[in-house]
CSV table of C-alpha atoms in Angstrom, one decimal:
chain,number,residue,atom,x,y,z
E,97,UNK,CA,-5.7,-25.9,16.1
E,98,UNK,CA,-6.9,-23.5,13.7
E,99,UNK,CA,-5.6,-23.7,10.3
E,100,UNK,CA,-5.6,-20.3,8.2
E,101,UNK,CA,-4.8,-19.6,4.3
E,102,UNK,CA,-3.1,-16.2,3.8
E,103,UNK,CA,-3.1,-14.8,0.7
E,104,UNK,CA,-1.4,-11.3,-0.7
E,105,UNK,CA,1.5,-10.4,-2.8
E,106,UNK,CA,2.7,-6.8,-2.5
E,107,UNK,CA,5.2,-5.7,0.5
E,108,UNK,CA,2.6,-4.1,2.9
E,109,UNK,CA,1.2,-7.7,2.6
E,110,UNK,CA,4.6,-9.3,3.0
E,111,UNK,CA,4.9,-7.3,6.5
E,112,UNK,CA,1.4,-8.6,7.9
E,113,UNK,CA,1.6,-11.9,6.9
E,114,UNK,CA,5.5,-11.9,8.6
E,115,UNK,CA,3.6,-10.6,11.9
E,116,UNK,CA,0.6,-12.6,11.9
E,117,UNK,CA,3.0,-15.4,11.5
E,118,UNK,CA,5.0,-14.4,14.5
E,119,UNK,CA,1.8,-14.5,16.4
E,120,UNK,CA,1.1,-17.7,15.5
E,121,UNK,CA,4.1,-19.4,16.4
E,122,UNK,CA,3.1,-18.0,20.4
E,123,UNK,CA,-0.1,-18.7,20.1
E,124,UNK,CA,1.2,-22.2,20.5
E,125,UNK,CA,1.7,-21.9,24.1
E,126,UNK,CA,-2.3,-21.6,24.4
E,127,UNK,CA,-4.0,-24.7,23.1
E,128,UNK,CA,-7.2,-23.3,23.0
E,129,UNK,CA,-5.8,-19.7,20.9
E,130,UNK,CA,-3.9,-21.5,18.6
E,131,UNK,CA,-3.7,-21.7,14.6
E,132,UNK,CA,-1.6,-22.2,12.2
E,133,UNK,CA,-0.7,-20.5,8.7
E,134,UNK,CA,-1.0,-24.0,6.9
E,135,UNK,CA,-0.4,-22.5,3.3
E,136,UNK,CA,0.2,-19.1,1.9
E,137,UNK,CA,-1.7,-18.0,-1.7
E,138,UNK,CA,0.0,-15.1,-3.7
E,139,UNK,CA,0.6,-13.8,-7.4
E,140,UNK,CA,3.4,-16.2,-9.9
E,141,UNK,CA,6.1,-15.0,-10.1
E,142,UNK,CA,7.0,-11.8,-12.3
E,143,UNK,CA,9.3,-10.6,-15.4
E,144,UNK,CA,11.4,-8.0,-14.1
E,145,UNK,CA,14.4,-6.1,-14.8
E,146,UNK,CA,16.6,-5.4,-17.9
E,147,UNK,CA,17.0,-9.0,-18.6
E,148,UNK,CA,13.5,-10.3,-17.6
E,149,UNK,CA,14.4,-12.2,-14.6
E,150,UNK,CA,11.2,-13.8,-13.3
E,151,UNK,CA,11.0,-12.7,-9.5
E,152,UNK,CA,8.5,-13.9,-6.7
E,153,UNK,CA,6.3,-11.8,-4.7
E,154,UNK,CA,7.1,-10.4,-1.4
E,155,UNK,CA,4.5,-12.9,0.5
E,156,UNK,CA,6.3,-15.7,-1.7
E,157,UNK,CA,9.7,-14.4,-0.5
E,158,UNK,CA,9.1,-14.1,2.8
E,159,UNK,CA,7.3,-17.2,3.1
E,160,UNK,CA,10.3,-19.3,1.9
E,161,UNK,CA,12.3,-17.1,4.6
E,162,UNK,CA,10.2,-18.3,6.6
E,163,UNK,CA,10.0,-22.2,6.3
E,164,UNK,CA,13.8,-21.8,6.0
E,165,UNK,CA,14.5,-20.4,9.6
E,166,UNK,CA,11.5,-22.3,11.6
E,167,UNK,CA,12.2,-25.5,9.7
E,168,UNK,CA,8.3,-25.1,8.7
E,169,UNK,CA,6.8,-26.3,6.2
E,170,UNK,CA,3.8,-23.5,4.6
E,171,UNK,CA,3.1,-24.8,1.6
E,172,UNK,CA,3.1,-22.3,-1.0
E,173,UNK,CA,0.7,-21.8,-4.1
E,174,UNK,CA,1.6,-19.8,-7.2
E,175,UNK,CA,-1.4,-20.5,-9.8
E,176,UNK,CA,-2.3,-17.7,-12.2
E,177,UNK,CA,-6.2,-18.6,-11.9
E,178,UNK,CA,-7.8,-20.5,-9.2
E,179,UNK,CA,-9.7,-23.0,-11.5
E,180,UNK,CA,-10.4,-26.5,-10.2
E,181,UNK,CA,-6.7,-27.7,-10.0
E,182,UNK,CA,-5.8,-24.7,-7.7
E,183,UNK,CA,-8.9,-25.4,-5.7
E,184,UNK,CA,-8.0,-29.1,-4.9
E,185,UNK,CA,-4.4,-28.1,-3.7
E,186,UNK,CA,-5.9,-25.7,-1.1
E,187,UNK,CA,-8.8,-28.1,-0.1
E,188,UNK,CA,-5.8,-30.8,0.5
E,189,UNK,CA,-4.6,-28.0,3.1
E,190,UNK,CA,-8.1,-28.6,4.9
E,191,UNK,CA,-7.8,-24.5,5.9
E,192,UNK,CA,-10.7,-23.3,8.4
E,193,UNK,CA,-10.5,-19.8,7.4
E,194,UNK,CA,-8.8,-18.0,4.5
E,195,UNK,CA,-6.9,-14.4,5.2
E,196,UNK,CA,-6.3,-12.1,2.5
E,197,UNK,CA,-4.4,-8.7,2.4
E,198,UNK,CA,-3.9,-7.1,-1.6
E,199,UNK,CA,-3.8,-10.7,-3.4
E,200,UNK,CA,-6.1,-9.1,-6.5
E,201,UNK,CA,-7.8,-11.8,-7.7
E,202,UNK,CA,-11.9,-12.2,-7.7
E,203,UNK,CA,-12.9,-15.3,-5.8
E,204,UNK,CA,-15.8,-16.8,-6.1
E,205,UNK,CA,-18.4,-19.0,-4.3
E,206,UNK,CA,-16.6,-22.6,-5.2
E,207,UNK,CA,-13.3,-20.9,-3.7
E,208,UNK,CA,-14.7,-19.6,-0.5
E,209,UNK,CA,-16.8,-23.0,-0.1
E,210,UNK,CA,-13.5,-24.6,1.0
E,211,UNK,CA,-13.5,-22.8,4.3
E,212,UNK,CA,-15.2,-23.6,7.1
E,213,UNK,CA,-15.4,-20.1,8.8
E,214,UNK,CA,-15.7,-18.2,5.4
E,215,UNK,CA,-12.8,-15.4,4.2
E,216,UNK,CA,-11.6,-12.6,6.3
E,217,UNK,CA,-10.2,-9.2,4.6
E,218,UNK,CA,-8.0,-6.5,5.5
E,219,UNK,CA,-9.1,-3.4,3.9
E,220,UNK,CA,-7.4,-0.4,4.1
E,221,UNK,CA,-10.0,2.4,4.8
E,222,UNK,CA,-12.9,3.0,6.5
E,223,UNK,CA,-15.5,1.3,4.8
E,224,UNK,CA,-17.8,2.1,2.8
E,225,UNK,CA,-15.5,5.2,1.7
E,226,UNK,CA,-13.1,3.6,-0.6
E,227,UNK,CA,-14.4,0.4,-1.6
E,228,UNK,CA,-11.7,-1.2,-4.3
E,229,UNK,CA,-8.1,-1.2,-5.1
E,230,UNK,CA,-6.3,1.7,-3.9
E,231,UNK,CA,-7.6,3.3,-1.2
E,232,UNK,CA,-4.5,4.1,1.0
E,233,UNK,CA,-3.9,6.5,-2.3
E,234,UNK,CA,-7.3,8.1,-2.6
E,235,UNK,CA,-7.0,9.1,0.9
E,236,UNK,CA,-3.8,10.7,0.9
E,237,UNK,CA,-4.9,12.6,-2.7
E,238,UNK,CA,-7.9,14.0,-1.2
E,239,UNK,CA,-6.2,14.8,1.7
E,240,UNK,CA,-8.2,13.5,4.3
E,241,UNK,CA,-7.8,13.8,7.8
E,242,UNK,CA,-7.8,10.1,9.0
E,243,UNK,CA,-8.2,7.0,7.7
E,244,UNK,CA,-8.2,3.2,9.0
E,245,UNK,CA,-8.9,-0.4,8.8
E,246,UNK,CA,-11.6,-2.5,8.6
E,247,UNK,CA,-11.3,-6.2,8.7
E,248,UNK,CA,-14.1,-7.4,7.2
E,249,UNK,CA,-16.1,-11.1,6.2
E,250,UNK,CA,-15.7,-11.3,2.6
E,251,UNK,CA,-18.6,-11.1,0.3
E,252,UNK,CA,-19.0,-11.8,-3.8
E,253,UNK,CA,-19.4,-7.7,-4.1
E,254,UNK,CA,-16.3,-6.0,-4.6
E,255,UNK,CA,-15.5,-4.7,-0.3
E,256,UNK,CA,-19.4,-5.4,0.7
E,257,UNK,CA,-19.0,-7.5,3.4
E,258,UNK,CA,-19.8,-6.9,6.8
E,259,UNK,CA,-17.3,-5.6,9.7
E,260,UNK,CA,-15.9,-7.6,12.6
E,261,UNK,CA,-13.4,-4.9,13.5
E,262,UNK,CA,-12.4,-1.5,12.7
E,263,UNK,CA,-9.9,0.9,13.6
E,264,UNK,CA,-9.5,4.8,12.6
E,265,UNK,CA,-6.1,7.2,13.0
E,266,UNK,CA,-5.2,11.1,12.0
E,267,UNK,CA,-3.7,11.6,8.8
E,268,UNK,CA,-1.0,14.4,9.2
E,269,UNK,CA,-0.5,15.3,5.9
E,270,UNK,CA,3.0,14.0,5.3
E,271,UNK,CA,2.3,10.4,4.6
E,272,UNK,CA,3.2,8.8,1.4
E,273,UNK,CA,1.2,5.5,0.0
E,274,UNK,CA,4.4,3.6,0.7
E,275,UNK,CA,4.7,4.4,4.4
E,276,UNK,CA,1.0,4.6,5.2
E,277,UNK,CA,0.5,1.0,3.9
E,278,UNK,CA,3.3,0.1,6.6
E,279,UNK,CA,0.7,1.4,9.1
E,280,UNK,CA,-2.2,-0.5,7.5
E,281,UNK,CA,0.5,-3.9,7.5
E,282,UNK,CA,1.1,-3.0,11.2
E,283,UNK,CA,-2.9,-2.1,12.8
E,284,UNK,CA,-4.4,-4.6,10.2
E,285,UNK,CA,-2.1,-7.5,11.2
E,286,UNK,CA,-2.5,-6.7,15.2
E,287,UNK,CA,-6.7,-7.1,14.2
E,288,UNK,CA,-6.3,-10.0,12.8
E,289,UNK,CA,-4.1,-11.8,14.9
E,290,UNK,CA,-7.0,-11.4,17.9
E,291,UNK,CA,-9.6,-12.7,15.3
E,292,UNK,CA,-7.6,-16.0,14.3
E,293,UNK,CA,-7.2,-16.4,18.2
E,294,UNK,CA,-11.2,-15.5,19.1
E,295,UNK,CA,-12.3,-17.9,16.1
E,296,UNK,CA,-9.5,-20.8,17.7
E,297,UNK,CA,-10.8,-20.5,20.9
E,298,UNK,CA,-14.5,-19.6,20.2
E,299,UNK,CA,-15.4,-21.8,16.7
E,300,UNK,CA,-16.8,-19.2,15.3
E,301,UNK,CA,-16.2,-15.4,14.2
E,302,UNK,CA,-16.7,-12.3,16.1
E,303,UNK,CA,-20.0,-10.6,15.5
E,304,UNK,CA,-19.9,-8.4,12.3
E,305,UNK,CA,-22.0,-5.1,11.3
E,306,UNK,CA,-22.8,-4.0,8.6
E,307,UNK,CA,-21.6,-1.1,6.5
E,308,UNK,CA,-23.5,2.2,7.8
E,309,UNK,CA,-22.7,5.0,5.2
E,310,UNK,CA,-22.6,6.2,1.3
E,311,UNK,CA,-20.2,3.5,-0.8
E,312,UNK,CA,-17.6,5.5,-2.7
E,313,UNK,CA,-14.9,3.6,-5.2
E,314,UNK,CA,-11.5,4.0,-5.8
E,315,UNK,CA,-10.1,3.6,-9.3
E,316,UNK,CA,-7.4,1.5,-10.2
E,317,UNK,CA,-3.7,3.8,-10.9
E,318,UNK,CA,-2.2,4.2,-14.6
E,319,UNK,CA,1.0,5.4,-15.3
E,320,UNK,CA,0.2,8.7,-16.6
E,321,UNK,CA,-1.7,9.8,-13.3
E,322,UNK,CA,1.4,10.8,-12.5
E,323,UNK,CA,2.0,13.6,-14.6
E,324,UNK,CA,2.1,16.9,-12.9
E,325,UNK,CA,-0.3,19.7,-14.1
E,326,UNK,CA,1.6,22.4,-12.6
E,327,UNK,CA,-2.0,24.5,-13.3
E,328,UNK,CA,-3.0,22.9,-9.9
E,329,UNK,CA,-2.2,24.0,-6.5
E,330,UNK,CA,0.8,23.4,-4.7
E,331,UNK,CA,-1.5,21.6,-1.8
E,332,UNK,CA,-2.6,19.0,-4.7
E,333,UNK,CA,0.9,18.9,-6.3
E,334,UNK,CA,2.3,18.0,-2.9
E,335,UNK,CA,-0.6,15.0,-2.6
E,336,UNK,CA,-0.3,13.9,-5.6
E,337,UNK,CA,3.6,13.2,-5.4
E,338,UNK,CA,3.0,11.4,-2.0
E,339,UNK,CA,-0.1,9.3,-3.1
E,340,UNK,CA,2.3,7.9,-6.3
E,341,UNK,CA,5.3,7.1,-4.0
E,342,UNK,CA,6.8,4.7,-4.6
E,343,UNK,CA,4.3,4.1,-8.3
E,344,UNK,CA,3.9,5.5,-10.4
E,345,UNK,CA,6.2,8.2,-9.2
E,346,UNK,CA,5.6,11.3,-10.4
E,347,UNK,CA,6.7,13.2,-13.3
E,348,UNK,CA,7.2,16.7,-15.4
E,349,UNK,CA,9.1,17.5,-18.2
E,350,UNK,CA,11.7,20.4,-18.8
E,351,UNK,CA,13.4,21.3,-21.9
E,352,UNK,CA,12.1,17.7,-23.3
E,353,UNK,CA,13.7,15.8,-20.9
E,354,UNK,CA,11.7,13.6,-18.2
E,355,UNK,CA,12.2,15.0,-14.4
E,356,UNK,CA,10.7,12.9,-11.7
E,357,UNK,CA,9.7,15.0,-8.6
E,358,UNK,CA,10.1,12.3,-5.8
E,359,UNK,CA,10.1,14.2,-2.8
E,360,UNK,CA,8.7,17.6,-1.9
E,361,UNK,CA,6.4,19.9,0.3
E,362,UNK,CA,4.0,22.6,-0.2
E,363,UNK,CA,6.1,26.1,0.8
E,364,UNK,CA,2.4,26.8,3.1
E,365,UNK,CA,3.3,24.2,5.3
E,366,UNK,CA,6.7,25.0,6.2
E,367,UNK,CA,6.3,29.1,5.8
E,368,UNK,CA,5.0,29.5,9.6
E,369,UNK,CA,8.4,28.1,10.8
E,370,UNK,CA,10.5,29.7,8.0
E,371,UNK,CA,9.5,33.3,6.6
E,372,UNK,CA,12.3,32.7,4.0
E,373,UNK,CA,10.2,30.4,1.9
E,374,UNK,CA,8.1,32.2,-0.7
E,375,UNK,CA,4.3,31.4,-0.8
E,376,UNK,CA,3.5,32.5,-4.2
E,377,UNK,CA,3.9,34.6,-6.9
E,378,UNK,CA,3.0,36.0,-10.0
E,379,UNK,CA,5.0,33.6,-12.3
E,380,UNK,CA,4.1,30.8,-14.7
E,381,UNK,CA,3.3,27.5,-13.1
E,382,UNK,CA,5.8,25.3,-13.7
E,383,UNK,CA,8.3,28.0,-13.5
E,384,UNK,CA,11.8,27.2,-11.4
E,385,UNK,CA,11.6,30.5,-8.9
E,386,UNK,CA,14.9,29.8,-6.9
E,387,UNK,CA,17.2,27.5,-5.2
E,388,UNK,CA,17.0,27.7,-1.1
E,389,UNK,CA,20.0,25.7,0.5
E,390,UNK,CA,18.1,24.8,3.6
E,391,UNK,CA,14.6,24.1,2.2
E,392,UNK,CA,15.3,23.1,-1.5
E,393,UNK,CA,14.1,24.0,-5.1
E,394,UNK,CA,10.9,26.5,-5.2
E,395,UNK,CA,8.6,25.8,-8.2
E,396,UNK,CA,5.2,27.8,-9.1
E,397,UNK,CA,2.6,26.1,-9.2
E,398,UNK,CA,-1.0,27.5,-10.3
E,399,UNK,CA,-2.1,28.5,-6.5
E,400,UNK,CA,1.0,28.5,-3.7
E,401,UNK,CA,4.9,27.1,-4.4
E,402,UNK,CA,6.1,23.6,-4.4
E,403,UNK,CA,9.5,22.7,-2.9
E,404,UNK,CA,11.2,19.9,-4.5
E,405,UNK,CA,13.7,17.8,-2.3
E,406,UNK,CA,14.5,14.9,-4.3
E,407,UNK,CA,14.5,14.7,-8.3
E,408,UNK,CA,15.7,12.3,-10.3
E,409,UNK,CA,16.4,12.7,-14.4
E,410,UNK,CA,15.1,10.2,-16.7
E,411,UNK,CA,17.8,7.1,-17.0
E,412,UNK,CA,19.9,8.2,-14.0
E,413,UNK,CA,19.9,7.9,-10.3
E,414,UNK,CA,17.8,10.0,-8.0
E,415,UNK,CA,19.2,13.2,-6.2
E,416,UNK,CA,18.2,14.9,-3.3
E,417,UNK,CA,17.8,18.9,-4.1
E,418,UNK,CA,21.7,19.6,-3.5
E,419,UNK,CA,23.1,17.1,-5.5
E,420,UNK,CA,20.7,18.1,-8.0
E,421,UNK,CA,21.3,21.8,-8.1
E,422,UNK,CA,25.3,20.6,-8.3
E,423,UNK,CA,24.5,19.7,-12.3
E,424,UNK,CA,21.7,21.6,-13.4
E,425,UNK,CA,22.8,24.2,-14.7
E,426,UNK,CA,20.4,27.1,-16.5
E,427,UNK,CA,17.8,25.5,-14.0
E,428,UNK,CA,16.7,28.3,-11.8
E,429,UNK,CA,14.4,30.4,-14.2
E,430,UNK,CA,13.3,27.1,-16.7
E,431,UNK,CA,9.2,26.5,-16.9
E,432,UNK,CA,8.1,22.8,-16.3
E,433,UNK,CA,5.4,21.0,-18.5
């Protein structure tokens, strides 16, 4: 039996590890494909919330859901830094191969020294473009027309490791980072399920390649990149909000007060199927043009219109565009900055 060490933290990892552990529980009923998620490694918990409630990560979470309906027992590790002690509590696991998906942390050559078969990484793009931490986003804000997965043997350099499997799929242009990272979760945990099973039967990993192309790097996201610049198109506008969705979000003000723009579209995209919606004028960007009932709330932007769809005020609960429209009044006609 092969024994694994999965580590992650955020939700899209939370959704892999849930199906790779699936997978492993059948892969029992083939002695020679079988392993075994022995231990799972993710971020300490977190202060959250009003009153600073500390609150696990998703991986932790469902990893505890996990040993509590298979009886199982995955041992699960916490440690802010993985210094000597954290070491000797995953060499007491005896892993074969370590599994990683978004954990964040640099590892070193004592760390992956404790695996027989090396790490393994799910990266979310097609590498080398995007090398770093948020490539799902970079995609969708330079609005590419596919992207992928590469799982990849993990090397000291930031992403340089070689490839043992990639796959790529069409972007359509209405993805946000939150529901293109359920893709990644779905196509990067289907990859790696065959690898754990090739390595179990096989005692070794696939054959890798290297990288063939240009690097390019991905920086990591701050709050304020989601401030809207209502200067730049409505192609960009629409990009940006989906690339920050669910974080940063992103966010304008009007008459001094904070508006998030959650949800909208650019008016070019939907214009062929509805002549009603107006592609651009001569206005101000940032200027609120008009209200449509069936599309929603038509902004200026510096080339083409934005529709908004959801927006939420600063402080209260978010509102899709005729809920909104319901207690704004003086809105139609106000600029945005």
């Amino acid at each position: 039996m092969l024994r694994v060490l999965y580590a992650g933290s955020p939700a899209a990892s939370s959704r892999a590890l849930e199906l790779i552990l699936k997978d492993s529980y059948m892969s029992s009923s083939i002695p020679e494909e079988h392993y075994k998620i022995v231990g799972v490694l993710t971020n300490p918990p977190s202060m959250q919330g009003r009153h600073r409630d500390l609150i696990p990560t998703e991986v932790e979470h469902y990893a505890h859901i996990w040993n509590e309906a298979r009886d199982d027992g995955i041992v699960i590790l916490t440690p802010e830094h993985l210094k000597e002690e954290a070491r000797a509590q995953i060499a007491s696991l005896h892993p074969d191969v370590f599994i990683c998906f978004a954990y964040g942390h640099i590892l070193g050559p004592k760390f992956f020294s404790l695996f027989k078969y090396g790490g393994i990484n799910l990266h979310p793009s097609i590498l080398p473009k995007y090398r770093g931490a948020t490539p799902v986003n970079q995609a969708i804000l330079n609005r590419d027309s596919e992207t992928g997965i590469c799982i990849q043997k993990m090397a000291l350099g930031i992403d340089e490791g070689d490839i043992l499997s990639m796959q790529k799929w069409t972007l359509t242009g209405t993805e946000t980072a939150e529901s293109l990272l359920k893709e990644v979760a779905l196509h990067g945990a289907i990859s790696i399920t065959t690898i754990l099973r090739y390595i179990a039967s096989h005692h070794e990993l696939p054959e890798a390649h290297p990288q063939r192309g240009e690097a390019s790097y991905c920086s990591i996201i701050k709050k304020e990149d989601g401030k809207i610049d209502w200067k730049n198109s409505a192609e960009k506008i629409d990009a940006q909000i989906r690339a920050y969705t669910p974080w940063p979000g992103c966010f304008t003000t009007c008459n001094g007060q904070t508006l998030r723009i959650l949800k909208a579209r650019d008016a070019e995209k939907i214009a062929a199927q509805d002549t009603a919606v107006t592609k651009n004028t001569a206005a101000v960007p940032g200027t609120v043009l008009s209200y449509n009932k069936q599309r929603g709330i038509l902004i200026q932007t510096g080339d083409g219109v934005l529709i908004a769809t959801e927006l939420q005020w600063q402080a209260k609960k978010a509102m899709d565009f005729k809920s909104f429209m319901n207690g704004a009044r003086n809105f139609i006609g106000s600029v945005l900055e």
